[in-house]
XYZ file of C-alpha atoms in Angstrom:
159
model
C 0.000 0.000 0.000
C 1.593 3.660 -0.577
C 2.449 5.707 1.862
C 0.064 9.032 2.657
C 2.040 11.991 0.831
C 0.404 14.461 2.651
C 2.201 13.783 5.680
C 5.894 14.834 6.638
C 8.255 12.428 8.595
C 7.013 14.043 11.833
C 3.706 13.584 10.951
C 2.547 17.100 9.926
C 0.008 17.953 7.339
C 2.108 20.245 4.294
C 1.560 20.217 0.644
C 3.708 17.975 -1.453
C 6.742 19.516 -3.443
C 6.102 18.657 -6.892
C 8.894 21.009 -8.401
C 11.165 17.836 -9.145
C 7.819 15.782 -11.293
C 7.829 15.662 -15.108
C 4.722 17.453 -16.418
C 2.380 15.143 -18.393
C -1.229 14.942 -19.488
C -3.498 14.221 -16.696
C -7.395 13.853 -16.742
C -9.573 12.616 -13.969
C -13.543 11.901 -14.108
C -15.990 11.261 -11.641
C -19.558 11.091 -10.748
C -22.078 12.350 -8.447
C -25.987 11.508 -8.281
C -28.608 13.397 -6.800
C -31.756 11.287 -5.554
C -35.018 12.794 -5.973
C -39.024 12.553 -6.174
C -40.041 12.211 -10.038
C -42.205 15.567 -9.358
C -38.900 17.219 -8.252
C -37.084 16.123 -11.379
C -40.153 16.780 -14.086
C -39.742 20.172 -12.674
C -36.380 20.520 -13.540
C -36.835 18.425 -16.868
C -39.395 20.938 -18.226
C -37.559 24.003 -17.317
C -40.284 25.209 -15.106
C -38.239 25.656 -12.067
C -39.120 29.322 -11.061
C -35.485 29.854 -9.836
C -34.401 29.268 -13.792
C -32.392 26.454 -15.928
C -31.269 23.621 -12.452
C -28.931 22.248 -15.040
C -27.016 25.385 -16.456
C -26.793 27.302 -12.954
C -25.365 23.439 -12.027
C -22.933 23.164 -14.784
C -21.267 26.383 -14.115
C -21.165 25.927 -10.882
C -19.262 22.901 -11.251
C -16.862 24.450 -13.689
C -16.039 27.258 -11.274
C -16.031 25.045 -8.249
C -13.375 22.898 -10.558
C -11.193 25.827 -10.899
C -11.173 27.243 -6.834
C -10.601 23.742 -5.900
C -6.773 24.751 -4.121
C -9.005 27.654 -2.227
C -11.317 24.763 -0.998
C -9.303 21.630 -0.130
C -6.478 23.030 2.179
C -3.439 20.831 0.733
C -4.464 21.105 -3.032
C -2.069 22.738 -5.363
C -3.308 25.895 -7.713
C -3.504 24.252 -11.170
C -3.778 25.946 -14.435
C -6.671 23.259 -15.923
C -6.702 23.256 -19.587
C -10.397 21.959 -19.235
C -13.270 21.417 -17.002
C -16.701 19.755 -18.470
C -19.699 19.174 -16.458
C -22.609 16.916 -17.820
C -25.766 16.539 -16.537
C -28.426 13.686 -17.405
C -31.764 13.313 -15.699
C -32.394 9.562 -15.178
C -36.072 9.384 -14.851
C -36.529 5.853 -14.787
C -34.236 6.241 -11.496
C -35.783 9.371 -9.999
C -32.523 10.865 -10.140
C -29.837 12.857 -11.551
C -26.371 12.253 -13.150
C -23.809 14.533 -13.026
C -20.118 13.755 -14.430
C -17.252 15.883 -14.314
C -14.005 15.603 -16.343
C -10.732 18.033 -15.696
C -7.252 17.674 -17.785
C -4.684 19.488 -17.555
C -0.781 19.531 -18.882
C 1.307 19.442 -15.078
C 3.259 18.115 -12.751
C 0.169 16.812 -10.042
C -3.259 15.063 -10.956
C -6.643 16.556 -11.490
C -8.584 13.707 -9.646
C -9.789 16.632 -6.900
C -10.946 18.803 -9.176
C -12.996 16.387 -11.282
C -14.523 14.995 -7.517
C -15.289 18.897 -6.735
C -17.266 19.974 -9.952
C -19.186 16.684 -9.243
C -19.947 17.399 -5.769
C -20.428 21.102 -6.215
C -22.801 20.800 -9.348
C -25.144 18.280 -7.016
C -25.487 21.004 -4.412
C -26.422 23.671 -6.703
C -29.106 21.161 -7.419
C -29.486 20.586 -4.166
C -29.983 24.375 -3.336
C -31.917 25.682 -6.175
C -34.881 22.472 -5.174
C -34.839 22.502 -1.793
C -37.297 24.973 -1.499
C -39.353 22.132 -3.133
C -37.987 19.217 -1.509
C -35.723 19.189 1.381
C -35.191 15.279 1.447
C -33.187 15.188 -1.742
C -29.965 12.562 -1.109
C -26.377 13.576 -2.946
C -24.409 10.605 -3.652
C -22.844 8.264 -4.316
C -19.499 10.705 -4.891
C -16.689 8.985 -6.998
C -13.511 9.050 -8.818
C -14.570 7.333 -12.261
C -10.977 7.308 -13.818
C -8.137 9.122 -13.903
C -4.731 8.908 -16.163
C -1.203 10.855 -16.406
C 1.356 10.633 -13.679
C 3.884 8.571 -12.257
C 0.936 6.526 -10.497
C -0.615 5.603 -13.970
C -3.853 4.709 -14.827
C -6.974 4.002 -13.099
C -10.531 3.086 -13.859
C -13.331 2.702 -11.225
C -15.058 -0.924 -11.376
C -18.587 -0.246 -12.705
């Protein structure tokens, strides 16, 4: 098993030099759902939501949320992302929504925070623009779907 990186020889939380890494093209994906009642989500489908479009206020939400990542998660590094794409897919069948993220960049650290932020992020702007229509909504699961790039290589959640 590796070793926690975040973690000096004493013990102490710091943020990992990463001057001495080669850069290389890394991408990351992952996934967040957002459980709901079918009325909640026909709302939402037929763009009568009285707050506006759920799924573009989401999507750009997601984006941003993508790119303040370091100002969010204390030990993240500030990364210059080349991309950041947010889909969103209501799965009626499911009474739910889909919501996938995918960040790349060119750089010397992985993107696998950023792609799990614009996922989570997107499903609480969901969260908050409904919940004045249902407060019982349930975000999750949260997951890394793949990532690739780095001296760790490649990896791709079991679906």
């Amino acid at each position: 098993m590796s070793q926690l990186t975040h973690l000096n020889a004493a013990g102490e939380a710091h943020m990992v030099d990463v001057s001495a890494k080669a850069e290389t093209v890394r991408e990351a994906r992952a996934e967040a759902f957002v459980e709901m009642k079918a009325e909640t989500l026909a709302m939402i489908v037929s763009g009568s939501h009285h707050k506006g479009d759920v799924f573009a206020t989401a999507r750009i939400a997601g984006i941003q949320a993508a790119k303040k990542t370091w100002d969010l998660i204390p030990l993240c590094h500030p990364l210059l992302l080349t991309k950041v794409e947010v889909q969103l897919e209501a799965q009626v069948e499911l009474n739910r929504v889909r919501i996938e993220s995918c960040c790349r960049l060119s750089g010397k650290t992985g993107v696998e925070m950023e792609a799990l932020t614009a996922a989570s992020v997107a499903a609480l702007t969901i969260y908050d623009m409904c919940k004045a229509v249902q407060k019982d909504m349930v975000i999750g699961p949260v997951r890394l779907l793949a990532k690739s790039g780095g001296k760790s290589g490649d990896f791709k959640a079991d679906i």
